[in-house]
Coordinates of C-alpha atoms in Angstrom, one line a residue:
Chain A
X1 CA 18.0 79.7 26.3
X2 CA 21.3 79.9 24.6
X3 CA 22.4 82.7 26.7
X4 CA 21.9 80.7 29.9
X5 CA 23.7 77.6 28.4
X6 CA 26.3 79.1 26.1
X7 CA 28.7 76.1 26.6
X8 CA 28.6 73.9 23.4
X9 CA 29.7 71.1 25.6
X10 CA 26.6 71.5 27.8
X11 CA 23.2 69.9 27.4
X12 CA 21.5 70.4 24.1
X13 CA 17.7 70.2 23.4
X14 CA 17.1 67.6 20.7
X15 CA 13.3 67.7 20.6
X16 CA 10.2 69.3 22.2
X17 CA 7.0 67.2 21.8
X18 CA 3.9 68.1 23.8
X19 CA 4.9 68.0 27.5
X20 CA 8.2 66.2 26.9
X21 CA 11.6 67.6 26.1
X22 CA 14.6 65.4 25.0
X23 CA 18.0 66.7 26.0
X24 CA 21.4 65.3 25.0
X25 CA 24.4 65.7 27.3
X26 CA 27.8 65.2 25.5
X27 CA 30.1 63.1 27.7
X28 CA 33.8 63.7 27.9
X29 CA 36.7 62.1 29.9
X30 CA 36.2 64.6 32.7
X31 CA 32.7 63.2 33.3
X32 CA 34.1 59.7 34.0
X33 CA 34.6 57.6 37.0
X34 CA 37.0 54.6 37.5
X35 CA 35.6 51.6 35.8
X36 CA 34.6 53.6 32.7
X37 CA 31.2 54.9 33.8
X38 CA 29.7 58.4 33.9
X39 CA 29.7 60.0 37.4
X40 CA 26.5 60.3 39.4
X41 CA 26.7 64.1 39.7
X42 CA 26.7 64.5 35.9
X43 CA 23.4 62.5 35.8
X44 CA 21.9 64.6 38.7
X45 CA 22.9 67.8 36.9
X46 CA 21.3 66.5 33.7
X47 CA 18.1 65.6 35.5
X48 CA 17.9 69.0 37.0
X49 CA 18.6 70.7 33.6
X50 CA 16.2 68.6 31.6
X51 CA 13.5 69.3 34.2
X52 CA 14.2 73.1 33.9
X53 CA 14.1 72.9 30.1
X54 CA 10.8 71.0 30.1
X55 CA 9.2 73.7 32.2
X56 CA 10.6 76.5 30.1
X57 CA 9.3 74.8 27.0
X58 CA 5.8 75.2 28.5
X59 CA 5.9 78.6 30.1
X60 CA 8.8 80.4 28.3
X61 CA 12.1 81.8 29.6
X62 CA 11.4 82.1 33.4
X63 CA 15.1 82.0 34.3
X64 CA 14.4 82.5 38.0
X65 CA 12.6 79.1 38.4
X66 CA 14.5 77.3 41.2
X67 CA 14.7 73.6 42.1
X68 CA 13.0 72.9 45.4
X69 CA 13.6 69.1 45.4
X70 CA 15.1 66.3 43.4
X71 CA 14.8 62.6 43.8
X72 CA 16.9 60.3 41.6
X73 CA 17.3 56.5 41.5
X74 CA 20.4 55.2 39.8
X75 CA 19.5 52.1 37.9
X76 CA 22.5 50.9 35.9
X77 CA 26.1 52.2 35.4
X78 CA 26.1 54.0 32.0
X79 CA 29.0 53.5 29.7
X80 CA 31.1 56.5 28.7
X81 CA 28.7 57.7 25.9
X82 CA 26.5 60.7 25.5
X83 CA 23.4 60.7 27.8
X84 CA 19.9 61.4 26.7
X85 CA 17.3 62.7 29.2
X86 CA 13.6 62.8 28.5
X87 CA 11.8 65.3 30.8
X88 CA 8.0 65.2 31.0
X89 CA 6.0 67.9 32.9
X90 CA 3.6 66.0 35.2
X91 CA 2.1 69.1 36.8
X92 CA 2.4 72.8 36.1
X93 CA 0.7 74.7 38.9
X94 CA 0.6 78.3 40.1
X95 CA 3.7 77.9 42.3
X96 CA 5.1 74.4 41.7
X97 CA 6.0 72.3 38.6
X98 CA 6.8 68.6 38.9
X99 CA 8.8 66.9 36.1
X100 CA 9.6 63.2 35.5
X101 CA 13.0 62.6 34.0
X102 CA 14.3 59.4 32.4
X103 CA 18.0 59.1 31.5
X104 CA 19.4 56.7 28.9
X105 CA 22.8 56.1 27.2
X106 CA 22.6 57.4 23.7
X107 CA 21.3 54.7 21.4
X108 CA 20.5 52.2 24.1
X109 CA 17.1 51.1 25.4
X110 CA 17.8 50.5 29.1
X111 CA 17.2 53.4 31.5
X112 CA 20.2 54.3 33.5
X113 CA 18.6 56.7 36.0
X114 CA 15.1 58.0 36.8
X115 CA 14.3 61.3 38.6
X116 CA 11.3 63.3 39.9
X117 CA 12.2 67.0 40.1
X118 CA 10.1 69.9 41.6
X119 CA 10.7 73.5 40.7
X120 CA 9.2 76.6 42.3
X121 CA 7.7 79.0 39.7
X122 CA 8.3 82.7 40.5
X123 CA 4.9 84.4 41.3
X124 CA 5.1 86.9 38.5
X125 CA 4.6 84.0 36.0
X126 CA 1.1 84.0 34.4
X127 CA -1.0 81.5 36.4
X128 CA -2.7 78.5 35.0
X129 CA -6.2 77.8 36.5
X130 CA -5.4 74.7 38.5
X131 CA -3.2 73.5 41.3
X132 CA -0.7 74.8 43.8
Chain B
X1 CA -1.4 36.7 45.9
X2 CA -5.0 36.3 47.1
X3 CA -3.8 35.0 50.5
X4 CA -1.8 38.1 51.1
X5 CA -4.6 40.4 50.1
X6 CA -7.8 38.6 51.0
X7 CA -9.8 41.8 51.5
X8 CA -12.2 42.3 48.5
X9 CA -12.0 46.0 49.3
X10 CA -8.2 46.0 48.9
X11 CA -6.2 46.7 45.7
X12 CA -7.1 44.4 42.7
X13 CA -4.8 43.6 39.8
X14 CA -6.5 44.6 36.6
X15 CA -3.8 43.8 34.1
X16 CA -0.2 42.6 33.7
X17 CA 1.5 43.7 30.5
X18 CA 5.3 43.2 30.1
X19 CA 7.0 45.1 33.0
X20 CA 3.8 46.9 33.9
X21 CA 1.0 46.0 36.3
X22 CA -2.3 47.9 36.6
X23 CA -3.9 47.9 40.0
X24 CA -7.3 49.3 41.0
X25 CA -8.0 50.5 44.6
X26 CA -11.7 50.8 45.5
X27 CA -12.4 54.0 47.3
X28 CA -14.9 54.2 50.2
X29 CA -16.0 57.0 52.5
X30 CA -13.4 56.0 55.1
X31 CA -10.6 56.8 52.5
X32 CA -11.8 60.5 52.3
X33 CA -10.6 63.8 53.6
X34 CA -12.6 67.0 54.2
X35 CA -13.2 68.6 50.8
X36 CA -14.1 65.4 49.2
X37 CA -10.7 64.1 48.2
X38 CA -8.8 60.8 48.8
X39 CA -6.3 60.9 51.7
X40 CA -2.6 61.0 51.0
X41 CA -1.8 57.8 53.0
X42 CA -4.2 55.8 50.8
X43 CA -2.2 56.9 47.7
X44 CA 1.1 56.0 49.4
X45 CA -0.2 52.6 50.4
X46 CA -1.4 52.1 46.8
X47 CA 2.0 53.1 45.4
X48 CA 3.7 50.7 47.8
X49 CA 1.3 47.8 46.9
X50 CA 1.4 48.4 43.2
X51 CA 5.2 48.4 43.3
X52 CA 5.2 45.1 45.2
X53 CA 2.7 43.6 42.7
X54 CA 4.8 44.7 39.8
X55 CA 7.9 42.9 41.2
X56 CA 5.9 39.8 42.1
X57 CA 4.6 39.7 38.5
X58 CA 8.2 39.4 37.4
X59 CA 9.8 37.1 39.9
X60 CA 6.9 35.2 41.5
X61 CA 5.5 35.2 45.1
X62 CA 8.5 36.5 47.1
X63 CA 6.4 37.6 50.0
X64 CA 9.4 38.7 52.0
X65 CA 10.4 41.5 49.6
X66 CA 10.5 44.7 51.8
X67 CA 10.2 48.3 50.8
X68 CA 13.5 50.2 51.4
X69 CA 12.4 53.6 50.1
X70 CA 9.5 55.4 48.7
X71 CA 9.3 58.8 47.1
X72 CA 6.0 60.3 46.1
X73 CA 4.9 63.6 44.5
X74 CA 1.2 64.5 45.0
X75 CA 0.1 66.3 41.8
X76 CA -3.6 66.9 42.1
X77 CA -6.4 66.2 44.6
X78 CA -8.2 63.2 43.4
X79 CA -12.0 63.2 43.7
X80 CA -13.7 60.4 45.7
X81 CA -13.5 57.7 43.0
X82 CA -11.6 54.5 42.6
X83 CA -7.8 55.0 42.0
X84 CA -5.8 53.2 39.3
X85 CA -2.1 52.7 39.7
X86 CA 0.3 51.7 37.0
X87 CA 3.5 50.2 38.3
X88 CA 6.4 49.6 35.9
X89 CA 9.6 47.8 36.9
X90 CA 12.6 50.0 36.0
X91 CA 15.3 47.7 37.4
X92 CA 15.3 44.2 38.7
X93 CA 18.7 43.5 40.2
X94 CA 20.1 40.8 42.5
X95 CA 19.2 42.7 45.7
X96 CA 17.2 45.7 44.6
X97 CA 14.2 46.4 42.5
X98 CA 13.0 49.9 41.5
X99 CA 9.5 50.6 40.3
X100 CA 7.9 53.7 38.8
X101 CA 4.2 54.1 39.9
X102 CA 1.7 56.5 38.3
X103 CA -1.7 57.0 40.0
X104 CA -4.9 58.2 38.3
X105 CA -8.5 58.6 39.2
X106 CA -10.5 55.8 37.5
X107 CA -11.5 57.0 34.0
X108 CA -9.6 60.2 34.0
X109 CA -6.4 61.2 32.2
X110 CA -4.6 63.5 34.6
X111 CA -2.1 61.9 36.9
X112 CA -2.9 62.5 40.6
X113 CA 0.4 61.2 42.1
X114 CA 3.7 59.8 40.9
X115 CA 6.1 57.6 42.9
X116 CA 9.4 55.8 42.7
X117 CA 9.6 52.8 45.0
X118 CA 12.6 50.6 45.9
X119 CA 12.3 47.1 47.3
X120 CA 15.0 44.8 48.7
X121 CA 14.8 41.3 47.2
X122 CA 15.6 38.5 49.7
X123 CA 18.8 36.8 48.7
X124 CA 17.4 33.4 48.1
X125 CA 15.7 34.8 45.1
X126 CA 17.2 33.5 41.8
X127 CA 19.5 36.2 40.6
X128 CA 19.3 37.9 37.2
X129 CA 22.7 38.6 35.6
X130 CA 22.9 42.3 36.0
X131 CA 23.0 45.0 38.6
X132 CA 23.0 45.4 42.3
Chain C
X1 CA -6.4 69.6 66.6
X2 CA -8.6 67.2 68.4
X3 CA -11.4 67.7 66.0
X4 CA -9.2 66.6 63.1
X5 CA -7.9 63.6 65.0
X6 CA -10.7 62.5 67.3
X7 CA -9.5 58.8 67.2
X8 CA -7.9 58.0 70.6
X9 CA -6.1 55.2 68.7
X10 CA -4.6 57.8 66.4
X11 CA -1.3 59.7 66.7
X12 CA -0.9 61.7 69.9
X13 CA 1.4 64.7 70.4
X14 CA 3.8 64.1 73.3
X15 CA 5.9 67.2 73.2
X16 CA 6.4 70.4 71.3
X17 CA 9.9 71.9 71.8
X18 CA 11.1 74.7 69.5
X19 CA 10.8 73.6 65.9
X20 CA 10.3 69.9 66.9
X21 CA 7.2 68.0 67.7
X22 CA 7.2 64.5 69.2
X23 CA 4.2 62.3 68.2
X24 CA 3.4 58.8 69.5
X25 CA 1.4 56.3 67.3
X26 CA -0.2 53.5 69.3
X27 CA 0.3 50.2 67.5
X28 CA -2.3 47.4 67.5
X29 CA -2.5 44.0 65.8
X30 CA -4.2 45.5 62.7
X31 CA -1.0 47.5 62.1
X32 CA 1.1 44.4 61.8
X33 CA 2.7 42.4 59.0
X34 CA 3.7 38.7 59.0
X35 CA 7.0 38.3 60.9
X36 CA 5.8 40.6 63.7
X37 CA 6.6 44.0 62.3
X38 CA 4.7 47.2 61.8
X39 CA 3.6 47.8 58.2
X40 CA 5.3 50.3 56.0
X41 CA 2.1 52.3 55.3
X42 CA 1.6 52.9 59.0
X43 CA 5.1 54.5 59.1
X44 CA 4.4 56.6 56.0
X45 CA 1.1 57.8 57.5
X46 CA 2.9 58.7 60.8
X47 CA 5.6 60.6 58.9
X48 CA 2.9 62.6 57.1
X49 CA 1.0 63.3 60.3
X50 CA 4.0 64.2 62.3
X51 CA 5.1 66.7 59.6
X52 CA 1.7 68.2 59.5
X53 CA 1.6 68.6 63.3
X54 CA 5.1 70.1 63.3
X55 CA 3.9 72.8 60.9
X56 CA 0.7 73.4 62.8
X57 CA 2.7 73.9 66.0
X58 CA 4.5 76.8 64.2
X59 CA 1.7 78.5 62.3
X60 CA -1.5 77.4 64.0
X61 CA -4.5 75.3 62.8
X62 CA -4.1 75.6 59.0
X63 CA -6.1 72.5 58.3
X64 CA -5.9 73.0 54.5
X65 CA -2.1 72.5 54.3
X66 CA -1.6 69.6 51.9
X67 CA 1.3 67.3 51.4
X68 CA 3.1 67.9 48.1
X69 CA 5.9 65.3 48.4
X70 CA 7.1 62.7 50.8
X71 CA 10.4 60.7 50.8
X72 CA 11.0 57.9 53.3
X73 CA 13.8 55.5 53.8
X74 CA 12.9 52.3 55.8
X75 CA 16.0 51.5 57.9
X76 CA 15.0 48.6 60.2
X77 CA 11.9 46.5 60.8
X78 CA 10.2 47.8 63.9
X79 CA 8.9 45.3 66.4
X80 CA 5.2 45.5 67.3
X81 CA 5.4 48.4 69.7
X82 CA 4.2 52.0 69.7
X83 CA 6.1 54.2 67.3
X84 CA 7.5 57.6 68.2
X85 CA 8.1 60.2 65.4
X86 CA 10.1 63.4 65.8
X87 CA 9.2 66.0 63.3
X88 CA 11.5 69.0 62.9
X89 CA 10.5 72.0 60.6
X90 CA 13.5 72.7 58.4
X91 CA 12.0 75.5 56.4
X92 CA 8.8 77.5 56.8
X93 CA 8.4 79.6 53.7
X94 CA 5.5 81.6 52.1
X95 CA 4.2 78.7 50.2
X96 CA 6.2 75.6 51.2
X97 CA 7.2 74.0 54.5
X98 CA 9.8 71.2 54.7
X99 CA 9.9 68.8 57.7
X100 CA 12.4 66.2 58.7
X101 CA 10.9 63.2 60.4
X102 CA 12.7 60.5 62.4
X103 CA 10.7 57.4 63.5
X104 CA 11.7 55.1 66.4
X105 CA 10.2 52.2 68.3
X106 CA 9.0 53.5 71.7
X107 CA 11.9 53.2 74.2
X108 CA 14.5 52.2 71.7
X109 CA 17.5 54.2 70.3
X110 CA 17.7 52.9 66.7
X111 CA 15.9 54.8 64.1
X112 CA 13.5 52.6 62.1
X113 CA 12.6 55.1 59.3
X114 CA 13.6 58.6 58.2
X115 CA 11.5 60.9 56.0
X116 CA 11.6 64.4 54.4
X117 CA 8.1 65.8 53.9
X118 CA 7.0 68.9 52.0
X119 CA 3.7 70.7 52.6
X120 CA 2.1 73.5 50.6
X121 CA 0.8 76.3 52.8
X122 CA -2.5 77.9 51.7
X123 CA -1.8 81.4 50.5
X124 CA -4.1 83.1 53.1
X125 CA -1.6 82.1 55.8
X126 CA 0.4 85.1 57.1
X127 CA 3.7 85.1 55.3
X128 CA 7.1 84.9 57.0
X129 CA 9.7 87.2 55.5
X130 CA 11.8 84.6 53.7
X131 CA 11.8 81.9 51.2
X132 CA 9.3 80.4 48.7
Chain D
X1 CA 41.0 59.0 50.4
X2 CA 43.4 61.6 49.0
X3 CA 44.0 59.6 45.9
X4 CA 40.3 59.6 45.1
X5 CA 40.0 63.3 45.7
X6 CA 43.4 64.8 44.8
X7 CA 41.9 68.2 44.0
X8 CA 42.7 70.7 46.7
X9 CA 39.6 72.6 45.6
X10 CA 37.5 69.6 46.2
X11 CA 35.6 68.6 49.4
X12 CA 37.7 68.3 52.5
X13 CA 36.9 66.3 55.6
X14 CA 36.9 68.6 58.7
X15 CA 35.9 66.2 61.4
X16 CA 34.8 62.6 62.1
X17 CA 32.8 62.2 65.2
X18 CA 30.9 58.9 65.8
X19 CA 28.6 58.3 62.9
X20 CA 29.0 61.8 61.6
X21 CA 31.5 63.3 59.2
X22 CA 31.8 67.1 58.5
X23 CA 32.9 68.0 55.0
X24 CA 33.8 71.5 53.7
X25 CA 33.4 72.4 50.0
X26 CA 35.4 75.5 49.0
X27 CA 33.2 77.7 46.7
X28 CA 34.6 79.6 43.7
X29 CA 33.1 81.8 41.1
X30 CA 32.6 78.8 38.8
X31 CA 30.1 77.3 41.4
X32 CA 27.9 80.4 41.2
X33 CA 24.5 81.2 39.6
X34 CA 23.0 84.5 38.6
X35 CA 21.9 86.3 41.8
X36 CA 25.0 85.4 43.7
X37 CA 24.1 81.9 44.9
X38 CA 25.7 78.5 44.7
X39 CA 24.3 76.2 42.0
X40 CA 22.1 73.3 42.9
X41 CA 24.3 70.7 41.3
X42 CA 27.2 71.7 43.5
X43 CA 25.0 71.0 46.6
X44 CA 23.9 67.6 45.1
X45 CA 27.5 66.7 44.4
X46 CA 28.5 67.7 48.0
X47 CA 25.6 65.6 49.5
X48 CA 26.7 62.6 47.5
X49 CA 30.3 63.0 48.5
X50 CA 29.6 63.7 52.2
X51 CA 27.5 60.5 52.3
X52 CA 30.3 58.5 50.7
X53 CA 32.8 59.9 53.1
X54 CA 30.5 59.1 56.1
X55 CA 30.3 55.5 55.0
X56 CA 34.0 55.2 54.4
X57 CA 34.7 56.6 57.8
X58 CA 32.8 53.6 59.2
X59 CA 33.9 50.7 56.9
X60 CA 37.2 51.8 55.4
X61 CA 38.1 52.6 51.8
X62 CA 35.5 50.7 49.8
X63 CA 36.0 52.8 46.7
X64 CA 33.4 50.8 44.8
X65 CA 30.4 51.8 46.9
X66 CA 27.9 53.3 44.5
X67 CA 25.0 55.7 45.0
X68 CA 21.7 54.0 44.4
X69 CA 19.4 56.9 45.3
X70 CA 19.6 60.5 46.4
X71 CA 16.8 62.8 47.6
X72 CA 17.5 66.4 48.3
X73 CA 15.3 69.3 49.4
X74 CA 16.7 72.8 48.7
X75 CA 15.7 75.0 51.6
X76 CA 17.3 78.4 51.1
X77 CA 19.6 80.0 48.5
X78 CA 23.1 79.9 49.9
X79 CA 25.3 82.9 49.5
X80 CA 28.6 82.5 47.6
X81 CA 30.6 81.1 50.6
X82 CA 32.1 77.8 51.4
X83 CA 29.5 75.0 52.2
X84 CA 29.7 72.7 55.1
X85 CA 28.0 69.3 54.9
X86 CA 27.3 67.0 57.9
X87 CA 26.7 63.4 56.9
X88 CA 25.4 61.0 59.5
X89 CA 25.1 57.2 58.8
X90 CA 21.6 56.2 59.7
X91 CA 21.9 52.5 58.7
X92 CA 24.9 50.4 57.7
X93 CA 23.5 47.1 56.5
X94 CA 25.0 44.1 54.6
X95 CA 24.2 45.6 51.2
X96 CA 22.8 49.1 51.8
X97 CA 23.9 52.2 53.7
X98 CA 21.6 55.2 54.3
X99 CA 23.1 58.6 55.2
X100 CA 21.4 61.8 56.3
X101 CA 23.2 65.0 55.0
X102 CA 22.6 68.5 56.2
X103 CA 24.2 71.4 54.3
X104 CA 25.0 74.8 55.6
X105 CA 26.8 78.0 54.5
X106 CA 30.1 78.1 56.5
X107 CA 29.6 80.0 59.7
X108 CA 25.8 80.3 59.5
X109 CA 23.1 78.4 61.4
X110 CA 20.3 78.0 58.8
X111 CA 20.3 74.8 56.8
X112 CA 20.4 75.4 53.0
X113 CA 19.7 71.9 51.9
X114 CA 18.9 68.5 53.3
X115 CA 19.4 65.1 51.7
X116 CA 18.9 61.4 52.3
X117 CA 21.4 59.3 50.3
X118 CA 21.5 55.5 49.8
X119 CA 24.7 53.6 48.8
X120 CA 25.1 50.0 47.8
X121 CA 28.0 48.3 49.5
X122 CA 29.9 45.8 47.4
X123 CA 29.3 42.3 48.7
X124 CA 33.0 41.6 49.5
X125 CA 32.7 44.1 52.4
X126 CA 32.7 42.4 55.8
X127 CA 29.1 42.2 56.9
X128 CA 27.7 43.7 60.1
X129 CA 25.1 41.4 61.8
X130 CA 22.0 43.3 61.0
X131 CA 19.8 44.5 58.2
X132 CA 19.8 44.4 54.4

């Protein structure tokens, strides 16, 4: 996966545990918004990336998986600190994968954003028995 | 809450634990679809109700809370059996509450649907310190 | 489609025009909520049905199409009057169809709810050239 | 608005017409993905920005409006060309605004992405008569 995310300032996988991947996004000044909070698009990008990494952790490097939909609720304004996203694969079907993503500020308990992300899996991918 | 849901065939609260409410929806023939599965609208209604019950479990009987948005991903076709929804309050702000809802077939481990539901809280409600 | 919706009290197609289907949902007392408004689940069911009808108007009676996700924003409380939904097919791919649905109270201009609905198309369906 | 978006490479308002704002996002190599398509996060950022600009066109420069939720369906892979987003305000309430956003490749008819975005309006904002 390094070749797809060579940027050391990009999201880094911290842990893979069962269906869940934990990803850390380093936060720099350029990610900020007035009022000292991380911008919404940074959290959307992280939700999308964490979902993709969670799927790849299950089925291997299918770089051509593409996002078909993303829903995100912004819950609290995160301070300017690294973000941690936990992506859990809810469904891994023949053509669709659905991932739940919870985003936190590093070291804090309160969730700052919550997403549900759907990816289309290219048809060449070996098919599990169930689902669409 | 009984007065709002007098129907014994309606959703029943099974447990309240911290921020999470567990609700059971009895399933009858009229809830079915060809192929022996529960209809999508029944799951959407359950997601909406479980979110409402999760909020009421936190702030008391604010019957005028109204749904402002609902997002649901359908993951697997549930068999014709009772459904169990677990609603967890992610945010309880002055004007908005966001609830995560996971739906299962009674007695089975695989999630059949996953929702994120937002309610508007009437302004007379006592306000917590944080958030919008 | 009559065989799938035999109920004369159910949603009725009023018009098919290009990619757009207009569906009317008769509203009765049982659809109401305290305060004289139509319940949210009725609008969700209508959004789901209008999306399905919009897809069928394009590809014929594929009864096995199933909803994979539904997002709805509730905009205004509709009075107790028939609802009209306008479903427009935004994408009709090999495996997924996405439909935009706008819901109004019959004879009024203001939108009461807005949805985006995704259906999975069974693989036996003849495939258009593009998209997933 | 210039002070908030000083970047000439950022999104530019092309037209304001009634409830609808048209915004153009210049696309450069850094916005691309393998296969010659624009990245999903660029479209999410554009949807968020176009929604914000549509609200500001109605109520003036309320810079503190914050996104509370965003739902986006990706419909087709856009080529590497400027994107055009059309944001239409569906509801402008006392505390919430909901905006529909359609995204196209410049000069082409087919929609590439469709979003529904909700913003919270700071309470100091003059209140319209209706809605939450």
